[in-house]
PDB file of C-alpha atoms in Angstrom:
ATOM      1  CA  MET D   1     -21.666  57.248 -30.359  1.00 47.00           C
ATOM      2  CA  ASN D   2     -24.267  59.218 -32.474  1.00 50.00           C
ATOM      3  CA  ASP D   3     -27.379  57.217 -31.473  1.00 50.00           C
ATOM      4  CA  ASP D   4     -28.506  58.105 -27.952  1.00 52.00           C
ATOM      5  CA  THR D   5     -31.894  56.315 -28.074  1.00 56.00           C
ATOM      6  CA  PRO D   6     -32.944  54.232 -25.025  1.00 56.00           C
ATOM      7  CA  ASP D   7     -32.500  50.993 -27.007  1.00 61.00           C
ATOM      8  CA  SER D   8     -28.954  51.923 -27.951  1.00 59.00           C
ATOM      9  CA  MET D   9     -28.152  52.856 -24.386  1.00 65.00           C
ATOM     10  CA  GLN D  10     -29.479  49.494 -23.136  1.00 67.00           C
ATOM     11  CA  GLU D  11     -27.421  47.625 -25.739  1.00 67.00           C
ATOM     12  CA  LEU D  12     -24.278  49.471 -24.720  1.00 67.00           C
ATOM     13  CA  ALA D  13     -25.008  48.795 -21.063  1.00 66.00           C
ATOM     14  CA  ASP D  14     -25.343  45.082 -21.834  1.00 70.00           C
ATOM     15  CA  VAL D  15     -22.010  45.131 -23.648  1.00 62.00           C
ATOM     16  CA  LEU D  16     -20.389  46.900 -20.725  1.00 69.00           C
ATOM     17  CA  GLN D  17     -21.815  44.295 -18.347  1.00 70.00           C
ATOM     18  CA  ASP D  18     -20.266  41.506 -20.434  1.00 69.00           C
ATOM     19  CA  VAL D  19     -16.931  43.300 -20.467  1.00 62.00           C
ATOM     20  CA  ARG D  20     -17.064  43.763 -16.701  1.00 67.00           C
ATOM     21  CA  ARG D  21     -17.770  40.094 -16.292  1.00 69.00           C
ATOM     22  CA  HIS D  22     -14.779  39.310 -18.440  1.00 58.00           C
ATOM     23  CA  LEU D  23     -12.522  41.647 -16.488  1.00 62.00           C
ATOM     24  CA  LEU D  24     -13.715  40.179 -13.191  1.00 60.00           C
ATOM     25  CA  TRP D  25     -13.083  36.706 -14.527  1.00 56.00           C
ATOM     26  CA  GLN D  26      -9.530  37.767 -15.386  1.00 58.00           C
ATOM     27  CA  GLU D  27      -9.053  39.047 -11.835  1.00 56.00           C
ATOM     28  CA  GLU D  28     -10.342  35.773 -10.387  1.00 54.00           C
ATOM     29  CA  THR D  29      -7.806  33.847 -12.452  1.00 50.00           C
ATOM     30  CA  ALA D  30      -5.012  35.898 -10.845  1.00 49.00           C
ATOM     31  CA  GLY D  31      -4.500  38.196 -13.820  1.00 46.00           C
ATOM     32  CA  ARG D  32      -3.147  35.486 -16.037  1.00 45.00           C
ATOM     33  CA  SER D  33      -2.732  36.392 -19.734  1.00 41.00           C
ATOM     34  CA  ILE D  34      -5.281  34.891 -22.143  1.00 43.00           C
ATOM     35  CA  LEU D  35      -4.453  33.948 -25.729  1.00 44.00           C
ATOM     36  CA  VAL D  36      -7.469  33.831 -28.058  1.00 44.00           C
ATOM     37  CA  ASP D  37      -7.902  33.478 -31.797  1.00 46.00           C
ATOM     38  CA  ALA D  38      -8.290  36.420 -34.199  1.00 48.00           C
ATOM     39  CA  LYS D  39     -12.102  36.323 -34.292  1.00 51.00           C
ATOM     40  CA  VAL D  40     -12.432  36.450 -30.510  1.00 46.00           C
ATOM     41  CA  ALA D  41      -9.818  39.239 -30.355  1.00 51.00           C
ATOM     42  CA  ALA D  42     -11.841  41.321 -32.828  1.00 59.00           C
ATOM     43  CA  GLU D  43     -14.993  40.825 -30.787  1.00 58.00           C
ATOM     44  CA  LEU D  44     -13.204  41.878 -27.618  1.00 53.00           C
ATOM     45  CA  GLN D  45     -11.820  44.957 -29.409  1.00 65.00           C
ATOM     46  CA  GLN D  46     -15.324  45.989 -30.472  1.00 67.00           C
ATOM     47  CA  GLN D  47     -16.618  45.456 -26.954  1.00 60.00           C
ATOM     48  CA  ARG D  48     -13.817  47.590 -25.507  1.00 63.00           C
ATOM     49  CA  ALA D  49     -14.631  50.421 -27.957  1.00 65.00           C
ATOM     50  CA  ALA D  50     -18.310  50.265 -27.050  1.00 58.00           C
ATOM     51  CA  ALA D  51     -17.484  50.216 -23.365  1.00 55.00           C
ATOM     52  CA  SER D  52     -15.255  53.265 -23.798  1.00 63.00           C
ATOM     53  CA  SER D  53     -18.109  55.236 -25.348  1.00 61.00           C
ATOM     54  CA  VAL D  54     -20.507  54.239 -22.600  1.00 51.00           C
ATOM     55  CA  ARG D  55     -17.989  55.227 -19.935  1.00 61.00           C
ATOM     56  CA  THR D  56     -17.642  58.639 -21.609  1.00 60.00           C
ATOM     57  CA  MET D  57     -21.390  59.163 -21.474  1.00 58.00           C
ATOM     58  CA  ILE D  58     -21.646  58.056 -17.862  1.00 51.00           C
ATOM     59  CA  ALA D  59     -18.729  60.336 -16.896  1.00 55.00           C
ATOM     60  CA  ARG D  60     -20.800  63.353 -17.844  1.00 58.00           C
ATOM     61  CA  THR D  61     -23.193  62.680 -14.957  1.00 50.00           C
ATOM     62  CA  LYS D  62     -21.035  60.801 -12.454  1.00 49.00           C
ATOM     63  CA  ALA D  63     -17.698  61.468 -10.835  1.00 48.00           C
ATOM     64  CA  PRO D  64     -14.905  59.190 -12.141  1.00 49.00           C
ATOM     65  CA  GLU D  65     -14.152  56.129 -10.026  1.00 49.00           C
ATOM     66  CA  PRO D  66     -10.624  55.845  -8.652  1.00 51.00           C
ATOM     67  CA  ALA D  67      -8.415  53.613 -10.773  1.00 53.00           C
ATOM     68  CA  ALA D  68      -7.736  50.169  -9.371  1.00 52.00           C
ATOM     69  CA  ALA D  69      -4.200  49.393  -8.311  1.00 53.00           C
ATOM     70  CA  PRO D  70      -2.334  47.620 -11.114  1.00 53.00           C
ATOM     71  CA  THR D  71      -2.066  43.885 -10.703  1.00 52.00           C
ATOM     72  CA  PRO D  72       1.559  42.737 -10.597  1.00 53.00           C
ATOM     73  CA  PRO D  73       2.504  40.658 -13.658  1.00 52.00           C
ATOM     74  CA  ARG D  74       2.359  36.886 -13.243  1.00 52.00           C
ATOM     75  CA  PRO D  75       3.862  34.134 -15.329  1.00 49.00           C
ATOM     76  CA  PRO D  76       1.715  33.331 -18.387  1.00 48.00           C
ATOM     77  CA  ALA D  77      -0.476  30.267 -18.080  1.00 45.00           C
ATOM     78  CA  GLU D  78      -2.219  28.046 -20.576  1.00 46.00           C
ATOM     79  CA  SER D  79      -5.234  29.829 -22.084  1.00 45.00           C
ATOM     80  CA  PRO D  80      -8.760  28.568 -21.590  1.00 45.00           C
ATOM     81  CA  SER D  81     -10.656  27.418 -24.643  1.00 48.00           C
ATOM     82  CA  ARG D  82     -12.966  29.726 -26.542  1.00 46.00           C
ATOM     83  CA  ASP D  83     -16.032  27.843 -25.286  1.00 52.00           C
ATOM     84  CA  THR D  84     -14.787  28.153 -21.709  1.00 47.00           C
ATOM     85  CA  LEU D  85     -14.277  31.914 -22.171  1.00 41.00           C
ATOM     86  CA  HIS D  86     -17.787  32.493 -23.564  1.00 46.00           C
ATOM     87  CA  ALA D  87     -19.374  30.353 -20.837  1.00 48.00           C
ATOM     88  CA  ALA D  88     -17.586  32.353 -18.147  1.00 42.00           C
ATOM     89  CA  MET D  89     -18.708  35.695 -19.585  1.00 43.00           C
ATOM     90  CA  LYS D  90     -22.358  34.575 -19.675  1.00 45.00           C
ATOM     91  CA  GLN D  91     -22.522  33.491 -16.023  1.00 45.00           C
ATOM     92  CA  PRO D  92     -24.073  35.863 -13.424  1.00 43.00           C
ATOM     93  CA  LEU D  93     -21.737  38.052 -11.481  1.00 40.00           C
ATOM     94  CA  GLY D  94     -20.546  36.324  -8.332  1.00 40.00           C
ATOM     95  CA  ALA D  95     -21.048  32.821  -9.748  1.00 42.00           C
ATOM     96  CA  PRO D  96     -17.962  30.560  -9.740  1.00 43.00           C
ATOM     97  CA  ARG D  97     -16.031  30.703 -13.012  1.00 41.00           C
ATOM     98  CA  PRO D  98     -14.582  27.585 -14.643  1.00 43.00           C
ATOM     99  CA  LEU D  99     -10.851  27.634 -14.911  1.00 41.00           C
ATOM    100  CA  ALA D 100      -8.655  25.870 -17.388  1.00 41.00           C
ATOM    101  CA  ALA D 101      -8.022  22.296 -16.280  1.00 43.00           C
ATOM    102  CA  ALA D 102      -4.647  21.962 -14.658  1.00 43.00           C
ATOM    103  CA  THR D 103      -2.262  19.439 -16.128  1.00 45.00           C
ATOM    104  CA  PRO D 104      -2.142  16.454 -13.694  1.00 45.00           C
ATOM    105  CA  PRO D 105       1.282  15.768 -12.188  1.00 47.00           C
ATOM    106  CA  PRO D 106       3.081  12.742 -13.589  1.00 51.00           C
ATOM    107  CA  ALA D 107       2.348   9.560 -11.667  1.00 47.00           C
ATOM    108  CA  ALA D 108       5.139   8.488  -9.339  1.00 47.00           C
ATOM    109  CA  PRO D 109       6.930   5.371 -10.611  1.00 46.00           C
ATOM    110  CA  ARG D 110       5.813   2.226  -8.814  1.00 43.00           C
ATOM    111  CA  ALA D 111       8.551   0.647  -6.776  1.00 42.00           C
ATOM    112  CA  ALA D 112       9.540  -2.856  -7.914  1.00 42.00           C
ATOM    113  CA  PRO D 113       8.538  -5.626  -5.457  1.00 38.00           C
ATOM    114  CA  ALA D 114      11.320  -6.850  -3.326  1.00 37.00           C
ATOM    115  CA  PRO D 115      12.311 -10.347  -4.245  1.00 37.00           C
ATOM    116  CA  ALA D 116      11.192 -12.995  -1.791  1.00 34.00           C
ATOM    117  CA  MET D 117      13.833 -14.651   0.323  1.00 33.00           C
ATOM    118  CA  LEU D 118      13.844 -18.360   0.909  1.00 37.00           C
ATOM    119  CA  LEU D 119      13.476 -19.491   4.485  1.00 36.00           C
ATOM    120  CA  ASP D 120      16.458 -21.785   4.516  1.00 40.00           C
ATOM    121  CA  VAL D 121      18.549 -20.585   1.583  1.00 41.00           C
ATOM    122  CA  PRO D 122      19.670 -16.932   1.497  1.00 41.00           C
ATOM    123  CA  LYS D 123      18.806 -14.742  -1.472  1.00 40.00           C
ATOM    124  CA  SER D 124      22.518 -14.331  -2.180  1.00 41.00           C
ATOM    125  CA  ALA D 125      23.075 -18.063  -2.590  1.00 41.00           C
ATOM    126  CA  PRO D 126      24.675 -18.558  -6.026  1.00 42.00           C
ATOM    127  CA  ARG D 127      22.882 -20.566  -8.662  1.00 44.00           C
ATOM    128  CA  TYR D 128      25.561 -22.848 -10.070  1.00 45.00           C
ATOM    129  CA  ASN D 129      25.987 -22.254 -13.803  1.00 48.00           C
ATOM    130  CA  GLY D 130      28.308 -25.146 -14.637  1.00 45.00           C
ATOM    131  CA  ALA D 131      31.533 -23.124 -14.519  1.00 53.00           C
ATOM    132  CA  LEU D 132      34.140 -24.941 -12.426  1.00 59.00           C
ATOM    133  CA  PRO D 133      37.830 -23.929 -12.261  1.00 55.00           C
ATOM    134  CA  GLY D 134      39.847 -26.169 -14.552  1.00 56.00           C
ATOM    135  CA  VAL D 135      36.794 -27.091 -16.640  1.00 58.00           C
ATOM    136  CA  VAL D 136      35.877 -25.442 -19.944  1.00 62.00           C
ATOM    137  CA  GLU D 137      32.587 -23.575 -19.653  1.00 67.00           C
ATOM    138  CA  GLY D 138      29.701 -25.773 -20.767  1.00 70.00           C
ATOM    139  CA  GLU D 139      31.785 -28.927 -20.466  1.00 83.00           C
ATOM    140  CA  ARG D 140      30.584 -31.696 -18.183  1.00 91.00           C
ATOM    141  CA  PRO D 141      32.945 -31.978 -15.194  1.00 96.00           C
ATOM    142  CA  THR D 142      33.896 -35.220 -13.511  1.00 97.00           C
ATOM    143  CA  LEU D 143      33.359 -36.001  -9.838  1.00 98.00           C
ATOM    144  CA  ASP D 144      37.136 -36.087  -9.410  1.00 97.00           C
ATOM    145  CA  GLN D 145      37.380 -32.521 -10.713  1.00 96.00           C
ATOM    146  CA  VAL D 146      34.639 -31.373  -8.354  1.00 97.00           C
ATOM    147  CA  ARG D 147      36.359 -33.076  -5.405  1.00 97.00           C
ATOM    148  CA  ARG D 148      39.703 -31.503  -6.245  1.00 97.00           C
ATOM    149  CA  GLU D 149      38.102 -28.081  -6.429  1.00 96.00           C
ATOM    150  CA  LEU D 150      36.445 -28.628  -3.036  1.00 97.00           C
ATOM    151  CA  GLY D 151      39.869 -29.457  -1.591  1.00 97.00           C
ATOM    152  CA  ASP D 152      40.352 -28.992   2.154  1.00 97.00           C
ATOM    153  CA  CYS D 153      37.383 -26.688   2.191  1.00 97.00           C
ATOM    154  CA  ARG D 154      37.458 -23.645   4.506  1.00 97.00           C
ATOM    155  CA  ARG D 155      34.610 -21.760   2.909  1.00 97.00           C
ATOM    156  CA  CYS D 156      32.330 -21.732   5.979  1.00 97.00           C
ATOM    157  CA  LYS D 157      32.554 -22.163   9.758  1.00 97.00           C
ATOM    158  CA  LEU D 158      31.669 -25.885   9.660  1.00 97.00           C
ATOM    159  CA  CYS D 159      35.292 -26.622   8.762  1.00 97.00           C
ATOM    160  CA  SER D 160      36.409 -25.818  12.317  1.00 96.00           C
ATOM    161  CA  GLY D 161      34.597 -28.778  13.912  1.00 95.00           C
ATOM    162  CA  ARG D 162      34.657 -31.489  11.262  1.00 97.00           C
ATOM    163  CA  LYS D 163      36.823 -34.565  11.190  1.00 97.00           C
ATOM    164  CA  ASN D 164      36.212 -35.457   7.549  1.00 98.00           C
ATOM    165  CA  ILE D 165      34.648 -33.896   4.489  1.00 98.00           C
ATOM    166  CA  VAL D 166      31.782 -36.167   3.415  1.00 98.00           C
ATOM    167  CA  PHE D 167      31.782 -35.630  -0.337  1.00 98.00           C
ATOM    168  CA  GLY D 168      29.496 -38.434  -1.554  1.00 98.00           C
ATOM    169  CA  SER D 169      29.628 -42.077  -2.602  1.00 98.00           C
ATOM    170  CA  GLY D 170      28.220 -44.518  -5.136  1.00 98.00           C
ATOM    171  CA  ASN D 171      28.025 -44.940  -8.892  1.00 98.00           C
ATOM    172  CA  PRO D 172      29.462 -41.857 -10.687  1.00 97.00           C
ATOM    173  CA  ARG D 173      27.126 -42.566 -13.630  1.00 97.00           C
ATOM    174  CA  ALA D 174      24.042 -43.440 -11.601  1.00 98.00           C
ATOM    175  CA  ASP D 175      20.571 -42.878 -12.994  1.00 98.00           C
ATOM    176  CA  LEU D 176      19.254 -42.339  -9.468  1.00 98.00           C
ATOM    177  CA  VAL D 177      20.740 -39.912  -6.922  1.00 98.00           C
ATOM    178  CA  PHE D 178      19.678 -39.415  -3.294  1.00 98.00           C
ATOM    179  CA  VAL D 179      20.410 -36.010  -1.729  1.00 98.00           C
ATOM    180  CA  GLY D 180      20.247 -35.547   2.046  1.00 98.00           C
ATOM    181  CA  GLU D 181      20.868 -32.714   4.480  1.00 97.00           C
ATOM    182  CA  GLY D 182      24.325 -33.101   6.030  1.00 97.00           C
ATOM    183  CA  PRO D 183      26.637 -35.608   7.724  1.00 97.00           C
ATOM    184  CA  GLY D 184      25.963 -36.901  11.225  1.00 96.00           C
ATOM    185  CA  GLU D 185      28.464 -38.132  13.776  1.00 96.00           C
ATOM    186  CA  ASN D 186      29.104 -41.528  12.131  1.00 96.00           C
ATOM    187  CA  GLU D 187      29.363 -39.968   8.675  1.00 97.00           C
ATOM    188  CA  ASP D 188      31.847 -37.399   9.980  1.00 97.00           C
ATOM    189  CA  LEU D 189      34.022 -40.163  11.455  1.00 97.00           C
ATOM    190  CA  GLN D 190      34.000 -42.358   8.333  1.00 97.00           C
ATOM    191  CA  GLY D 191      33.791 -39.704   5.588  1.00 97.00           C
ATOM    192  CA  VAL D 192      30.874 -41.582   3.939  1.00 98.00           C
ATOM    193  CA  PRO D 193      27.242 -40.356   3.746  1.00 98.00           C
ATOM    194  CA  PHE D 194      24.356 -42.199   5.419  1.00 98.00           C
ATOM    195  CA  VAL D 195      26.186 -44.835   7.475  1.00 96.00           C
ATOM    196  CA  GLY D 196      24.440 -44.284  10.828  1.00 93.00           C
ATOM    197  CA  ALA D 197      20.938 -45.293  11.877  1.00 96.00           C
ATOM    198  CA  ALA D 198      19.371 -43.104   9.202  1.00 97.00           C
ATOM    199  CA  GLY D 199      21.796 -44.632   6.705  1.00 97.00           C
ATOM    200  CA  ASP D 200      20.670 -48.137   7.620  1.00 98.00           C
ATOM    201  CA  LEU D 201      17.060 -47.183   6.936  1.00 98.00           C
ATOM    202  CA  LEU D 202      18.011 -45.559   3.623  1.00 98.00           C
ATOM    203  CA  THR D 203      19.856 -48.725   2.585  1.00 98.00           C
ATOM    204  CA  LYS D 204      16.655 -50.735   3.239  1.00 97.00           C
ATOM    205  CA  MET D 205      14.597 -48.229   1.265  1.00 98.00           C
ATOM    206  CA  ILE D 206      16.989 -48.442  -1.681  1.00 98.00           C
ATOM    207  CA  GLY D 207      16.875 -52.253  -1.557  1.00 97.00           C
ATOM    208  CA  ALA D 208      13.072 -52.287  -1.463  1.00 97.00           C
ATOM    209  CA  MET D 209      13.110 -50.191  -4.636  1.00 97.00           C
ATOM    210  CA  GLY D 210      15.149 -52.869  -6.444  1.00 97.00           C
ATOM    211  CA  PHE D 211      18.526 -51.076  -6.287  1.00 98.00           C
ATOM    212  CA  THR D 212      21.712 -51.403  -4.259  1.00 98.00           C
ATOM    213  CA  ARG D 213      23.860 -48.625  -2.882  1.00 98.00           C
ATOM    214  CA  ASN D 214      26.383 -49.381  -5.637  1.00 98.00           C
ATOM    215  CA  ASP D 215      23.695 -48.625  -8.243  1.00 98.00           C
ATOM    216  CA  VAL D 216      22.884 -45.163  -6.950  1.00 98.00           C
ATOM    217  CA  TYR D 217      24.795 -42.084  -5.807  1.00 98.00           C
ATOM    218  CA  ILE D 218      24.311 -40.472  -2.379  1.00 98.00           C
ATOM    219  CA  ALA D 219      25.339 -36.957  -1.364  1.00 98.00           C
ATOM    220  CA  ASN D 220      24.348 -34.142   1.005  1.00 98.00           C
ATOM    221  CA  VAL D 221      23.643 -30.422   0.715  1.00 98.00           C
ATOM    222  CA  VAL D 222      26.532 -29.619   3.096  1.00 98.00           C
ATOM    223  CA  LYS D 223      29.701 -31.709   3.201  1.00 98.00           C
ATOM    224  CA  CYS D 224      30.694 -31.129   6.838  1.00 98.00           C
ATOM    225  CA  ARG D 225      28.829 -32.055  10.000  1.00 97.00           C
ATOM    226  CA  PRO D 226      26.937 -29.226  11.728  1.00 97.00           C
ATOM    227  CA  PRO D 227      27.766 -29.220  15.474  1.00 96.00           C
ATOM    228  CA  GLY D 228      25.396 -31.404  17.463  1.00 94.00           C
ATOM    229  CA  ASN D 229      23.658 -32.456  14.245  1.00 92.00           C
ATOM    230  CA  ARG D 230      21.852 -29.105  14.164  1.00 96.00           C
ATOM    231  CA  ASN D 231      20.263 -27.842  10.937  1.00 95.00           C
ATOM    232  CA  PRO D 232      22.672 -26.271   8.443  1.00 97.00           C
ATOM    233  CA  GLU D 233      22.542 -22.482   8.434  1.00 97.00           C
ATOM    234  CA  PRO D 234      21.930 -20.319   5.333  1.00 97.00           C
ATOM    235  CA  ASP D 235      25.549 -19.190   4.923  1.00 97.00           C
ATOM    236  CA  GLU D 236      26.738 -22.794   5.207  1.00 97.00           C
ATOM    237  CA  ILE D 237      24.276 -23.921   2.540  1.00 97.00           C
ATOM    238  CA  ALA D 238      25.304 -21.042   0.283  1.00 97.00           C
ATOM    239  CA  ALA D 239      29.002 -21.947   0.592  1.00 97.00           C
ATOM    240  CA  CYS D 240      28.482 -25.662  -0.142  1.00 97.00           C
ATOM    241  CA  GLU D 241      25.600 -25.666  -2.616  1.00 96.00           C
ATOM    242  CA  PRO D 242      27.715 -25.030  -5.745  1.00 96.00           C
ATOM    243  CA  PHE D 243      29.565 -28.307  -5.133  1.00 97.00           C
ATOM    244  CA  LEU D 244      26.306 -30.262  -4.856  1.00 98.00           C
ATOM    245  CA  ARG D 245      25.145 -28.735  -8.127  1.00 97.00           C
ATOM    246  CA  SER D 246      28.506 -29.598  -9.695  1.00 97.00           C
ATOM    247  CA  GLN D 247      28.119 -33.195  -8.550  1.00 98.00           C
ATOM    248  CA  LEU D 248      24.691 -33.408 -10.163  1.00 98.00           C
ATOM    249  CA  LEU D 249      26.042 -31.854 -13.338  1.00 97.00           C
ATOM    250  CA  ALA D 250      28.828 -34.437 -13.415  1.00 98.00           C
ATOM    251  CA  ILE D 251      26.481 -37.398 -12.827  1.00 98.00           C
ATOM    252  CA  GLN D 252      23.482 -36.198 -14.868  1.00 97.00           C
ATOM    253  CA  PRO D 253      21.016 -38.701 -13.371  1.00 98.00           C
ATOM    254  CA  LYS D 254      17.512 -39.395 -14.620  1.00 98.00           C
ATOM    255  CA  VAL D 255      15.944 -38.936 -11.181  1.00 98.00           C
ATOM    256  CA  ILE D 256      16.854 -37.167  -7.936  1.00 98.00           C
ATOM    257  CA  VAL D 257      15.214 -38.121  -4.642  1.00 98.00           C
ATOM    258  CA  ALA D 258      15.435 -35.123  -2.290  1.00 98.00           C
ATOM    259  CA  LEU D 259      15.444 -36.420   1.296  1.00 98.00           C
ATOM    260  CA  GLY D 260      13.924 -33.810   3.589  1.00 98.00           C
ATOM    261  CA  LYS D 261      13.189 -30.107   3.389  1.00 97.00           C
ATOM    262  CA  PHE D 262      16.779 -28.852   3.148  1.00 97.00           C
ATOM    263  CA  ALA D 263      17.547 -30.903   0.050  1.00 98.00           C
ATOM    264  CA  ALA D 264      14.216 -30.151  -1.628  1.00 98.00           C
ATOM    265  CA  GLN D 265      14.111 -26.434  -0.795  1.00 97.00           C
ATOM    266  CA  THR D 266      17.739 -25.866  -1.743  1.00 97.00           C
ATOM    267  CA  LEU D 267      17.545 -27.565  -5.140  1.00 98.00           C
ATOM    268  CA  LEU D 268      14.094 -26.251  -6.050  1.00 98.00           C
ATOM    269  CA  ARG D 269      14.398 -22.753  -4.544  1.00 96.00           C
ATOM    270  CA  ASP D 270      11.010 -23.383  -2.969  1.00 97.00           C
ATOM    271  CA  THR D 271       9.997 -22.772   0.651  1.00 96.00           C
ATOM    272  CA  THR D 272       6.962 -25.042   0.540  1.00 97.00           C
ATOM    273  CA  PRO D 273       7.023 -27.337   3.610  1.00 97.00           C
ATOM    274  CA  ILE D 274       8.139 -30.892   2.855  1.00 98.00           C
ATOM    275  CA  THR D 275       4.823 -32.210   4.184  1.00 97.00           C
ATOM    276  CA  ARG D 276       3.066 -30.484   1.246  1.00 97.00           C
ATOM    277  CA  MET D 277       5.857 -30.891  -1.293  1.00 97.00           C
ATOM    278  CA  ARG D 278       6.457 -34.624  -0.889  1.00 98.00           C
ATOM    279  CA  GLY D 279       5.023 -37.093  -3.352  1.00 98.00           C
ATOM    280  CA  GLN D 280       4.754 -34.555  -6.191  1.00 98.00           C
ATOM    281  CA  TRP D 281       7.083 -34.725  -9.160  1.00 98.00           C
ATOM    282  CA  ARG D 282       9.190 -31.605  -9.616  1.00 98.00           C
ATOM    283  CA  GLU D 283      12.019 -30.747 -11.972  1.00 98.00           C
ATOM    284  CA  TYR D 284      15.599 -29.665 -11.353  1.00 98.00           C
ATOM    285  CA  GLU D 285      17.621 -28.541 -14.388  1.00 96.00           C
ATOM    286  CA  GLY D 286      15.624 -30.870 -16.629  1.00 96.00           C
ATOM    287  CA  ILE D 287      15.931 -33.791 -14.182  1.00 98.00           C
ATOM    288  CA  GLN D 288      12.873 -35.365 -12.533  1.00 98.00           C
ATOM    289  CA  LEU D 289      12.943 -34.741  -8.773  1.00 98.00           C
ATOM    290  CA  MET D 290      10.853 -36.464  -6.103  1.00 98.00           C
ATOM    291  CA  PRO D 291      10.740 -34.795  -2.657  1.00 98.00           C
ATOM    292  CA  THR D 292      10.151 -37.109   0.302  1.00 98.00           C
ATOM    293  CA  PHE D 293      10.913 -37.387   4.008  1.00 98.00           C
ATOM    294  CA  HIS D 294      14.453 -37.727   5.376  1.00 98.00           C
ATOM    295  CA  PRO D 295      15.214 -41.163   6.907  1.00 98.00           C
ATOM    296  CA  ALA D 296      16.115 -39.511  10.227  1.00 97.00           C
ATOM    297  CA  TYR D 297      12.638 -37.986  10.315  1.00 97.00           C
ATOM    298  CA  LEU D 298      11.085 -41.381   9.561  1.00 98.00           C
ATOM    299  CA  LEU D 299      12.953 -42.871  12.536  1.00 98.00           C
ATOM    300  CA  ARG D 300      11.213 -40.338  14.774  1.00 97.00           C
ATOM    301  CA  ASN D 301       7.837 -40.535  12.987  1.00 97.00           C
ATOM    302  CA  SER D 302       7.316 -44.105  11.877  1.00 97.00           C
ATOM    303  CA  ALA D 303       3.719 -43.357  10.824  1.00 97.00           C
ATOM    304  CA  GLU D 304       5.106 -41.381   7.870  1.00 98.00           C
ATOM    305  CA  LYS D 305       6.956 -44.404   6.460  1.00 97.00           C
ATOM    306  CA  ARG D 306       3.840 -45.350   4.511  1.00 97.00           C
ATOM    307  CA  ASN D 307       3.824 -41.958   2.758  1.00 98.00           C
ATOM    308  CA  ALA D 308       7.560 -42.123   2.058  1.00 98.00           C
ATOM    309  CA  TRP D 309       7.139 -45.579   0.561  1.00 97.00           C
ATOM    310  CA  ALA D 310       4.352 -44.272  -1.690  1.00 97.00           C
ATOM    311  CA  ASP D 311       6.747 -41.554  -2.903  1.00 98.00           C
ATOM    312  CA  LEU D 312       9.467 -44.111  -3.669  1.00 98.00           C
ATOM    313  CA  GLN D 313       6.991 -46.300  -5.530  1.00 98.00           C
ATOM    314  CA  GLN D 314       6.441 -43.434  -7.973  1.00 98.00           C
ATOM    315  CA  VAL D 315      10.186 -43.423  -8.615  1.00 98.00           C
ATOM    316  CA  MET D 316      10.154 -47.183  -9.140  1.00 98.00           C
ATOM    317  CA  LYS D 317       7.334 -46.855 -11.648  1.00 97.00           C
ATOM    318  CA  LEU D 318       9.364 -44.370 -13.661  1.00 97.00           C
ATOM    319  CA  PHE D 319      12.192 -46.926 -13.858  1.00 97.00           C
ATOM    320  CA  GLY D 320       9.750 -49.688 -14.748  1.00 96.00           C
ATOM    321  CA  LYS D 321      10.192 -51.533 -11.446  1.00 94.00           C
ATOM    322  CA  HIS D 322       7.419 -53.305  -9.560  1.00 84.00           C
ATOM    323  CA  PRO D 323       6.941 -52.537  -5.838  1.00 76.00           C
ATOM    324  CA  GLY D 324       8.176 -55.140  -3.388  1.00 60.00           C
ATOM    325  CA  SER D 325       7.784 -55.072   0.368  1.00 47.00           C
ATOM    326  CA  SER D 326       7.973 -51.691   2.079  1.00 48.00           C
ATOM    327  CA  ALA D 327      11.001 -50.465   4.001  1.00 51.00           C
TER     328      ALA D 327
END
């Protein structure tokens, strides 16, 4: 430098201070390399030249400071912006320096919700799609074909204690189908659904609606009697359900009356209690479905007969029938 005036010396000292700030900022960022544009590079080059001259002048009066140990090379990182660099150089020494914003890690994929399992029908229970051995896909089977496919069924453990398979009975082209839970002792002995005490009550209910048992079709979710008339278990329902769905496909009724929670929950894939489900029209495969109480339940809870009769009256109205006396 040729100008050694006090003003020039102060200017050079200010430049050196800025350069020191920059170098300290580089040390604080772990020595990472900084990529800047051409204009900023030229400015830095001028500042380095000025700093070199000042250091030469200071060296004449002061002993040289020991060189700092070299910083080991680190992997290059994304450069800060030009505005960030200038802001850092203008901050007082010792003040925290802004660093380049780190790229946020990718969000972890959200796990899909586990499908809900029905209370009485297992998640693995097949949804019958109309395909029955011996029947062309999409073709309407007959009840005889469904019965032949059922055969001497050994698909679940109920086969070990039954006397007869209770397939179903009534009009094979009925507009109205009643679906119950499973055979009882009398049904198991005779091979016909609803012939015990609950069957007698159902017959009265059907008559009060203006039908006879020969007008309708009656079937159950499971075709073999559970021991001691216990509730059917999920694996038993899963094994037998495709045959019930095949029966409904063969008959193609206008209305289904689901008697009790097992019939309603199995056909609708709905765990809503029968006490809340009853009396409300639902739909099964395009067919109107009315859930109501099972006759066996009505025998134990006669106060609910009034509600069951109200449910059946809705079915009668759909068929254009006028209510008679209650069951």
